[in-house]
Coordinates of N, CA, C and O in Angstrom, one line a residue:
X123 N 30.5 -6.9 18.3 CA 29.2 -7.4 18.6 C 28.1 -6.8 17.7 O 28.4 -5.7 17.1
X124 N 27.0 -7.4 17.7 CA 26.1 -6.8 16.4 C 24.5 -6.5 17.8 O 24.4 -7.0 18.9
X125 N 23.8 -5.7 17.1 CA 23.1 -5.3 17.6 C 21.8 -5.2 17.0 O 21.9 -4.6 16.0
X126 N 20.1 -5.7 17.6 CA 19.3 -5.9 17.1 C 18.1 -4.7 17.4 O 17.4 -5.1 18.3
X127 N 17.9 -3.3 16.9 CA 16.6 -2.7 17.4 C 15.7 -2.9 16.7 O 15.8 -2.9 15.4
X128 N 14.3 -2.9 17.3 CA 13.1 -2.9 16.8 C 12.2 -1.8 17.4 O 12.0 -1.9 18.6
X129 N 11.7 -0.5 16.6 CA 10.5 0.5 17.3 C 9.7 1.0 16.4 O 9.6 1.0 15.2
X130 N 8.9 1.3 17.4 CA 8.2 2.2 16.7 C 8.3 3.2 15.5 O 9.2 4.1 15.6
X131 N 7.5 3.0 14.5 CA 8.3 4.3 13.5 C 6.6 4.2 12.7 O 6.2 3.2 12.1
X132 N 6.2 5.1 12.9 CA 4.5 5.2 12.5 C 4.5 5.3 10.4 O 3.9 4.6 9.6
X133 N 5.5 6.3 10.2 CA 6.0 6.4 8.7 C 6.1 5.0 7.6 O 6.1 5.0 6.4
X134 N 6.4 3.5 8.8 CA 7.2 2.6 8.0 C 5.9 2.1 7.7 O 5.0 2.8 8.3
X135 N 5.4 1.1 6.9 CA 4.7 0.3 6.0 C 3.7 -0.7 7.4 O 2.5 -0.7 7.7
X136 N 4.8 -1.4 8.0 CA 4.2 -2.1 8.9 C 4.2 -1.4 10.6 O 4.0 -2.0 11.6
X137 N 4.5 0.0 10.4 CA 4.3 0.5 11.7 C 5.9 0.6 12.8 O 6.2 1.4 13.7
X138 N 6.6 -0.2 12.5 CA 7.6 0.1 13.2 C 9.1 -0.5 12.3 O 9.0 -1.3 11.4
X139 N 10.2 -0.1 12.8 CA 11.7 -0.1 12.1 C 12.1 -1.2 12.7 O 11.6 -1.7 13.7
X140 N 13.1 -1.7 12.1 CA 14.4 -2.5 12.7 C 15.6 -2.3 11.9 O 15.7 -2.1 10.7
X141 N 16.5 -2.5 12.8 CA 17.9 -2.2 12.3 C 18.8 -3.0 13.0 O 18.8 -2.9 14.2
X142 N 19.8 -4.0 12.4 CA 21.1 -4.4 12.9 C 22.2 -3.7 12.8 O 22.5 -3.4 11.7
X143 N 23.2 -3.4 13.7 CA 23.8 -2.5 13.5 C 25.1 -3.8 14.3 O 24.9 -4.9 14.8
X144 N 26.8 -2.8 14.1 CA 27.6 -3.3 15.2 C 28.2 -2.3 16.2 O 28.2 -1.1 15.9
X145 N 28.8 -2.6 17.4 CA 28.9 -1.9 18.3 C 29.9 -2.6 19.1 O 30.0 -3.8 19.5
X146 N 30.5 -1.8 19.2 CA 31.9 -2.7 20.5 C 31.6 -2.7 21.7 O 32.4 -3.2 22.5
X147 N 30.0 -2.1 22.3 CA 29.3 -2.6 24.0 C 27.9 -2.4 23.6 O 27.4 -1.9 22.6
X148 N 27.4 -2.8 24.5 CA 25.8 -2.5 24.3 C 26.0 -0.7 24.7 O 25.4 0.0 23.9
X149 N 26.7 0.0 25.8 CA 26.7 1.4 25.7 C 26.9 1.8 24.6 O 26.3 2.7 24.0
X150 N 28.0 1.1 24.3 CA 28.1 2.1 22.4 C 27.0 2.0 21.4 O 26.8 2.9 20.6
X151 N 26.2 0.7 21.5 CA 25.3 0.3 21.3 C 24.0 1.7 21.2 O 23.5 2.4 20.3
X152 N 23.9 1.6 22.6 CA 22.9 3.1 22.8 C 23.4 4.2 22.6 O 22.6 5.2 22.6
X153 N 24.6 4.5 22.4 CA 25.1 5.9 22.0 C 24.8 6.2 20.8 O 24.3 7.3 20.3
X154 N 25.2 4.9 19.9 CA 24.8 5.3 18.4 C 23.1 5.1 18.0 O 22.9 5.2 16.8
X155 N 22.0 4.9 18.9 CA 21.4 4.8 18.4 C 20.2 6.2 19.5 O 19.0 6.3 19.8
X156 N 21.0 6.6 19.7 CA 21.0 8.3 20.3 C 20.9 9.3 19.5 O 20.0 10.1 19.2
X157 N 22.4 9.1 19.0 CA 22.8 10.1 17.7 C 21.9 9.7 16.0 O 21.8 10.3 15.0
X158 N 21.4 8.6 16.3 CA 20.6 8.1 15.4 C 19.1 8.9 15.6 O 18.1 8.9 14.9
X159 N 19.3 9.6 16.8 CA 17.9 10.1 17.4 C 16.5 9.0 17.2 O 15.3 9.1 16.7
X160 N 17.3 7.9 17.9 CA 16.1 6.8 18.2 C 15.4 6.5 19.7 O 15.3 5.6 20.5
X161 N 15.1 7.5 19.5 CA 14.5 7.7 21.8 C 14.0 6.3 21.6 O 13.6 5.7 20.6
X162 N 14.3 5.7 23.3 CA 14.2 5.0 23.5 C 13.0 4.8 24.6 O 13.2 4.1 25.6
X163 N 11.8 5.6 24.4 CA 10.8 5.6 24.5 C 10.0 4.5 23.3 O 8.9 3.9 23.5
X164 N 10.7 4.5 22.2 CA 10.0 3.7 20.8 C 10.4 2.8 20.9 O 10.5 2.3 19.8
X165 N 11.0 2.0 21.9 CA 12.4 0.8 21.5 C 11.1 -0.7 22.2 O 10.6 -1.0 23.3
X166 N 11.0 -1.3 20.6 CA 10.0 -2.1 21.3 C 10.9 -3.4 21.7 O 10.4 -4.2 22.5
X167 N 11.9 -3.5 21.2 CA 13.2 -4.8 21.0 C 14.5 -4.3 21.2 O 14.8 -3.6 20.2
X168 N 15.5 -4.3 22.1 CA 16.6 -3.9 21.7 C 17.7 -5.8 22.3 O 17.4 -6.7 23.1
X169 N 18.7 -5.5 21.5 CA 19.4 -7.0 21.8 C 20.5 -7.5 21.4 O 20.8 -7.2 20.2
X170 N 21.5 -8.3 22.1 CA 23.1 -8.3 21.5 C 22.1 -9.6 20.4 O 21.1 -10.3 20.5
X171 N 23.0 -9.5 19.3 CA 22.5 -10.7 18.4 C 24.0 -11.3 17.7 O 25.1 -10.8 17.3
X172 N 23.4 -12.5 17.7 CA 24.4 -13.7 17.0 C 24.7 -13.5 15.5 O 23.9 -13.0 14.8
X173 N 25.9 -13.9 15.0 CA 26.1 -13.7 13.5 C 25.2 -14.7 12.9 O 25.2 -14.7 11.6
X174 N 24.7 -15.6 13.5 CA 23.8 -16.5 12.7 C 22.7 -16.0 12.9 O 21.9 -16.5 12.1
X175 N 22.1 -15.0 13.9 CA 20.8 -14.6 14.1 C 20.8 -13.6 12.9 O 19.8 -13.3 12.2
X176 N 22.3 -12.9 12.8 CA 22.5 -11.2 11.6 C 22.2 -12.2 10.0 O 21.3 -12.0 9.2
X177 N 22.7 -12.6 9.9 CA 22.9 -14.0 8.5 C 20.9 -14.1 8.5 O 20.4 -13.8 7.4
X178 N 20.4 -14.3 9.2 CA 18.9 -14.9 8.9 C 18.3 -13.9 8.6 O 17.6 -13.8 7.6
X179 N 18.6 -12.7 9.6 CA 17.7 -11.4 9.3 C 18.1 -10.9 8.2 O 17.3 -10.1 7.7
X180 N 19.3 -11.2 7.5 CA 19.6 -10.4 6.4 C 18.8 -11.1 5.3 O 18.1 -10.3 4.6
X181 N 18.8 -12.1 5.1 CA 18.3 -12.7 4.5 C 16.8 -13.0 4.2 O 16.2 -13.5 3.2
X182 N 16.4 -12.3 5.6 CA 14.5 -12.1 5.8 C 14.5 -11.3 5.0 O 14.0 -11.6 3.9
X183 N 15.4 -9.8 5.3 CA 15.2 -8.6 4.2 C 15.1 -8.8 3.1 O 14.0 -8.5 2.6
X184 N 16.8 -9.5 2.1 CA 16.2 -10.1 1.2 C 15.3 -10.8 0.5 O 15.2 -10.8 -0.7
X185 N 14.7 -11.3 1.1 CA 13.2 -12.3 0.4 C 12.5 -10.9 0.6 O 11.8 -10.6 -0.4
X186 N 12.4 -10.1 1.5 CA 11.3 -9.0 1.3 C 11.5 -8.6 0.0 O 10.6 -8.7 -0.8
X187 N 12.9 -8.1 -0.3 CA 13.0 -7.3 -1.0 C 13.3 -7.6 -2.2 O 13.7 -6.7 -3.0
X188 N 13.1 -9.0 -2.7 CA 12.8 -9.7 -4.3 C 11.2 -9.7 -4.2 O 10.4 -9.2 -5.0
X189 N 11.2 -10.2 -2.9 CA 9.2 -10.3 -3.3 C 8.6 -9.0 -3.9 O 8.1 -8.8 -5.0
X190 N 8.8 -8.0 -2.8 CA 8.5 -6.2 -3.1 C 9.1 -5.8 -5.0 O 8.3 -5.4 -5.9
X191 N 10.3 -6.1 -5.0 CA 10.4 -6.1 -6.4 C 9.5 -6.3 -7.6 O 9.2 -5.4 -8.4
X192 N 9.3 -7.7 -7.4 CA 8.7 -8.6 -8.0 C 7.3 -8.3 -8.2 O 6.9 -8.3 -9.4
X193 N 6.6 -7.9 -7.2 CA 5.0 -7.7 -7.3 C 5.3 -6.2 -8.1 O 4.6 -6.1 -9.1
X194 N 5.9 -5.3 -7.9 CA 6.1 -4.1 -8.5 C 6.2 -4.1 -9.9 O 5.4 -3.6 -10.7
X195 N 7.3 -4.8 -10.2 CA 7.5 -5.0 -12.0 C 6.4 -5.9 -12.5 O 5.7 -5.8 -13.5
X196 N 6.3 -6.9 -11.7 CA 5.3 -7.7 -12.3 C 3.7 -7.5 -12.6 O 3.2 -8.3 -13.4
X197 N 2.9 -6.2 -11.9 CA 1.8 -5.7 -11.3 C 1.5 -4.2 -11.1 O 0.4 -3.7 -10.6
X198 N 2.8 -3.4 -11.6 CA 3.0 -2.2 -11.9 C 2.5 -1.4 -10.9 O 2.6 -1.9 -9.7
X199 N 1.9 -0.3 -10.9 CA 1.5 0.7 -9.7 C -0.1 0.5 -9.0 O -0.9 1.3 -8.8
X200 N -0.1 -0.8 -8.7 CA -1.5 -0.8 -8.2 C -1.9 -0.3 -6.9 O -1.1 0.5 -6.4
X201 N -2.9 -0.6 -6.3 CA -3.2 0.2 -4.6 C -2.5 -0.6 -4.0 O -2.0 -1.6 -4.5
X202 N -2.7 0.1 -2.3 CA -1.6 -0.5 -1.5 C -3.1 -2.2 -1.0 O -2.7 -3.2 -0.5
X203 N -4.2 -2.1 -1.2 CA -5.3 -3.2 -0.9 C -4.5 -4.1 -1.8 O -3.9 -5.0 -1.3
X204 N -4.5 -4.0 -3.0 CA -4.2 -5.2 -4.2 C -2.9 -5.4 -3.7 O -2.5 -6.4 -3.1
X205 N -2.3 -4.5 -4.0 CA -0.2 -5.2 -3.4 C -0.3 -6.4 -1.9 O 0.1 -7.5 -1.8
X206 N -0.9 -5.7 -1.0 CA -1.3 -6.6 0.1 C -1.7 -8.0 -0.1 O -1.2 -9.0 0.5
X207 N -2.8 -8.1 -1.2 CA -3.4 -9.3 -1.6 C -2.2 -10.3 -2.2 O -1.9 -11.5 -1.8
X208 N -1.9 -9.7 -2.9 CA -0.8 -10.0 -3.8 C 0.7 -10.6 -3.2 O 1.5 -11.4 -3.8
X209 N 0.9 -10.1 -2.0 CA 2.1 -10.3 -1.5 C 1.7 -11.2 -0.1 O 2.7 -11.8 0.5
X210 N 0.2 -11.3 0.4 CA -0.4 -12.8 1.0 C -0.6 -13.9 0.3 O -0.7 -15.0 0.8
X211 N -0.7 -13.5 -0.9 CA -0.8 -14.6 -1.9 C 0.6 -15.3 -2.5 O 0.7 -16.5 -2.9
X212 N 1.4 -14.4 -2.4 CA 2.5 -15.3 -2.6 C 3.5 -15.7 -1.6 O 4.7 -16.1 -1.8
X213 N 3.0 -15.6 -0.5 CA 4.1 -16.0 0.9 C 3.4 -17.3 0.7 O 4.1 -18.3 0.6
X214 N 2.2 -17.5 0.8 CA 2.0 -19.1 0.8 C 1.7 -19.9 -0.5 O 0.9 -20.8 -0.4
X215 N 2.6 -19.4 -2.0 CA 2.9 -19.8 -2.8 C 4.7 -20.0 -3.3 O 5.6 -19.3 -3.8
X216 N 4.5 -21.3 -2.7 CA 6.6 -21.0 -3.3 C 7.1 -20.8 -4.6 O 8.1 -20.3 -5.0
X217 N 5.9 -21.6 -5.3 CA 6.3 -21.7 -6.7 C 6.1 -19.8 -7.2 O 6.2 -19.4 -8.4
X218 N 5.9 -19.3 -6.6 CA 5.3 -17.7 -7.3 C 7.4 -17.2 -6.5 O 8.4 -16.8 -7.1
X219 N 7.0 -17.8 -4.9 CA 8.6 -17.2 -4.7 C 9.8 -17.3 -5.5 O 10.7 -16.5 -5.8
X220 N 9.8 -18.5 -5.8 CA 10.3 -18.9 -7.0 C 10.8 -18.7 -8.3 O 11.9 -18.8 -8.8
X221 N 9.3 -18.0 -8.8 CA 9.6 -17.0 -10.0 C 9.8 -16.0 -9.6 O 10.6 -15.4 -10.4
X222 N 9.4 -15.3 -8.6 CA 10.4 -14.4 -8.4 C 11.6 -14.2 -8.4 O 12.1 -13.6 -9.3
X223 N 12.3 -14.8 -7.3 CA 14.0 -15.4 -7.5 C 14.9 -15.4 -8.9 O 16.0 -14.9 -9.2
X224 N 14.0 -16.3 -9.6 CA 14.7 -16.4 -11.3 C 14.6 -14.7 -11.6 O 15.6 -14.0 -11.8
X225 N 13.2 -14.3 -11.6 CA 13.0 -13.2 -12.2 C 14.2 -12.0 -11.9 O 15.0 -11.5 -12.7
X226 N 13.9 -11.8 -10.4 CA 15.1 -11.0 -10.0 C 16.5 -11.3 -10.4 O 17.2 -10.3 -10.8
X227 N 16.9 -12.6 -10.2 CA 18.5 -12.9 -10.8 C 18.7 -12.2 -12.5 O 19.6 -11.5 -12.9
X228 N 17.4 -12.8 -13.2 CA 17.4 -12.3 -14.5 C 17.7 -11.4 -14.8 O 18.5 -11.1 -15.7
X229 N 16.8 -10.3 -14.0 CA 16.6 -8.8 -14.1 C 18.3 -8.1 -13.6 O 18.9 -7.2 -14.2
X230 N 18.7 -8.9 -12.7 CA 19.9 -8.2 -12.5 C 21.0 -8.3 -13.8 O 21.8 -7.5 -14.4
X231 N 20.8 -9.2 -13.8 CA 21.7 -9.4 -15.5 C 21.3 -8.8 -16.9 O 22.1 -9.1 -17.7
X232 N 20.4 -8.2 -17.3 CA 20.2 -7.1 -18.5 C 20.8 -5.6 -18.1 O 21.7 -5.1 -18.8
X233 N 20.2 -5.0 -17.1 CA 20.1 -3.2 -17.0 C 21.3 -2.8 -17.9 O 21.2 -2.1 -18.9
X234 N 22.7 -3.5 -17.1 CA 23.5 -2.6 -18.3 C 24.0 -3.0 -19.9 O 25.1 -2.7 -20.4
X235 N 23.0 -3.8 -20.6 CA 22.8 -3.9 -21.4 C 21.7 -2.9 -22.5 O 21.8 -2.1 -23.4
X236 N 20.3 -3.5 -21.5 CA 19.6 -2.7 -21.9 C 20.0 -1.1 -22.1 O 19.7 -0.4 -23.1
X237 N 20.7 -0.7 -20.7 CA 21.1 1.1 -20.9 C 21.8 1.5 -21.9 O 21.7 2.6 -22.5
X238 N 22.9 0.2 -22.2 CA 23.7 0.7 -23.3 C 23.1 0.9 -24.7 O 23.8 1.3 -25.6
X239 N 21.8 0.5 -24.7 CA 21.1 0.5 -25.9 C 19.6 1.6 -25.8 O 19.0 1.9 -26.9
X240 N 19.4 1.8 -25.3 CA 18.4 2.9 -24.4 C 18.8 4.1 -24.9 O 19.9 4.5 -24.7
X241 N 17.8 5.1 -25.7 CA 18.2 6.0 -25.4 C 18.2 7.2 -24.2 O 17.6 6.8 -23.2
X242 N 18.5 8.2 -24.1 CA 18.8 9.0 -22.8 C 17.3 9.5 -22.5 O 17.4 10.2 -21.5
X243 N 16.0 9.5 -23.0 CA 14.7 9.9 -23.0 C 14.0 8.6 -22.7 O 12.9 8.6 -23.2
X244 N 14.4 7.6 -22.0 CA 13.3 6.6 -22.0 C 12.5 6.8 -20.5 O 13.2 7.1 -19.5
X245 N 11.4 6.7 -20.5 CA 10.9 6.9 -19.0 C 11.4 5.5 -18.0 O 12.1 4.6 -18.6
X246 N 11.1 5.4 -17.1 CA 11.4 4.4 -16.2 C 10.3 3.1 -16.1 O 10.5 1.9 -15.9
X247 N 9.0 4.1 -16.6 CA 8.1 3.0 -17.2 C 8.3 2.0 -18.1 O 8.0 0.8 -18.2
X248 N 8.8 2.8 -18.9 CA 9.1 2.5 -20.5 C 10.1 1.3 -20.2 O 9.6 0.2 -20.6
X249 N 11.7 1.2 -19.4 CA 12.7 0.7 -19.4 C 11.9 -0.5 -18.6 O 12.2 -1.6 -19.1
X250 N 11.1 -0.4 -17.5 CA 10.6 -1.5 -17.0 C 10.2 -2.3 -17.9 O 10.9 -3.3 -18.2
X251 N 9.1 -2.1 -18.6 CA 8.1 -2.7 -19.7 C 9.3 -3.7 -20.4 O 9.2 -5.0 -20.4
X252 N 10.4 -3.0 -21.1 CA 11.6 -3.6 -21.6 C 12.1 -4.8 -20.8 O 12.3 -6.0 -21.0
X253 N 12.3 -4.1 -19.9 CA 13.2 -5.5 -18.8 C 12.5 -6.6 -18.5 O 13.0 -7.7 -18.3
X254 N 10.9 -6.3 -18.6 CA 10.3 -7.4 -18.1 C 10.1 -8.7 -19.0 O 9.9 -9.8 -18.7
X255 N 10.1 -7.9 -20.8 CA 10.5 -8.9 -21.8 C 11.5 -9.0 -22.3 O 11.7 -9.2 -23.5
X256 N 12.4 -8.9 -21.5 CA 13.7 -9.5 -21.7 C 13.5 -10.6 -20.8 O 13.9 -11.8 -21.1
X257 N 12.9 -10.4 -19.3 CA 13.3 -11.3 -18.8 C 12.4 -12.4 -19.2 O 12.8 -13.6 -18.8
X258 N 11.1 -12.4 -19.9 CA 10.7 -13.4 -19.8 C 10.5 -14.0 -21.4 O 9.5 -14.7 -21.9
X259 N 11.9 -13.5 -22.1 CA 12.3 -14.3 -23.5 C 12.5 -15.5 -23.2 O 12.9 -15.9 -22.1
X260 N 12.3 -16.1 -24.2 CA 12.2 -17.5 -23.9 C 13.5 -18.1 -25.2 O 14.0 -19.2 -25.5
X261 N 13.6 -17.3 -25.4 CA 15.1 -17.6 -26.6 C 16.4 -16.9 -26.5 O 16.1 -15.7 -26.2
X262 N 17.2 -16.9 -26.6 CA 17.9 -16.1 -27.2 C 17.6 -15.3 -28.3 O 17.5 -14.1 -28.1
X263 N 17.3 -15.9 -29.7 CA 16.7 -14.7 -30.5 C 15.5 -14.0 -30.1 O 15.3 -13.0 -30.8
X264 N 14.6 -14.3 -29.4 CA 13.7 -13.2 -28.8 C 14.1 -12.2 -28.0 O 13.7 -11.1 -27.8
X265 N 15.5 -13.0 -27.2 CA 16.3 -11.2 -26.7 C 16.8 -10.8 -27.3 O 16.7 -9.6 -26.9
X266 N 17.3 -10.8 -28.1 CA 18.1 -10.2 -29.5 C 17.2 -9.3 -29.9 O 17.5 -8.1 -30.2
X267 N 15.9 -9.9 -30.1 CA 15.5 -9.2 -31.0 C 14.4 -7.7 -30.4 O 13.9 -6.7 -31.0
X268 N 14.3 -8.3 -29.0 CA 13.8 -7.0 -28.2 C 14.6 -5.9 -28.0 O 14.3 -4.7 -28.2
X269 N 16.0 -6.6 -27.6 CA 17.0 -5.2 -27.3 C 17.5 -4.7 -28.5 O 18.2 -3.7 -28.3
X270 N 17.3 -5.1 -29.9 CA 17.6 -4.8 -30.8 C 16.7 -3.3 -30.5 O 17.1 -2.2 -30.3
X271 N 15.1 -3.9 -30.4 CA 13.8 -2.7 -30.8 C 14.2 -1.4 -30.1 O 13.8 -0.3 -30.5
X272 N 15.0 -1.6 -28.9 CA 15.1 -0.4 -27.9 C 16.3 0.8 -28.9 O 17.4 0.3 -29.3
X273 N 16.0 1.8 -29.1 CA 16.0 3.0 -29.9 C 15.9 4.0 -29.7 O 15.9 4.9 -30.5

């Protein structure tokens, strides 16, 4: 059985955690989430959940977590006001979710290219800056010729 908590967690971004976990009872359920030292004074949601309910939620995360990507590489270290703007601005733009998606698929397919051509001193800035025009070569020989530059 899978299990759904949601609490309080003042540290997180939006104020509180969730976690799916599995569990062979709802007691085992609260045992592990004991030993997790999750008092259940914070427990704003607790709940047996469906594999199609676990399947959606996973999948909420991921969309968080291309979008989060995405405004990051794409918009670099801005304040948390602008990121906010930025990530209301593209929940009600599909075509931006969109580019994200490609972007991210993209991005996963260079790193170990790029590393293998990287030397051992590049900052993480630096490697971004890289990835971001690879991903958005529009040729083949314009990737060629970027990962060539990397030195």
């Amino acid at each position: 059985m899978f299990y759904y908590i949601k609490y309080d967690c003042p540290q997180a971004y939006n104020g509180y955690s969730e976690w799916v976990f599995e569990a062979a009872s709802e007691e085992e359920a609260k045992t592990i989430l004991k030993d997790e030292m999750v008092d259940e004074d914070t427990w704003l949601e607790f709940r047996e959940m469906s594999i199609e309910e676990c399947i959606a939620h996973k999948e909420k995360e991921i969309h968080e977590a291309i979008k989060w990507e995405y405004i990051y590489r794409r918009y670099g270290n801005c304040t948390i006001k602008e990121f906010s703007k930025i990530e209301k601005q593209s929940e009600n733009d599909p075509e931006t979710y969109y580019r994200a998606l490609v972007d991210y698929d993209r991005a996963r397919s260079f790193p170990k290219r790029l590393l293998r051509q990287a030397p051992d001193t590049i900052t993480m800035a630096e490697y971004n800056t890289i990835l971001n025009k690879l991903v958005d070569a529009k040729t083949e020989e314009e990737f060629n010729t970027i990962l060539r530059s990397v030195k």
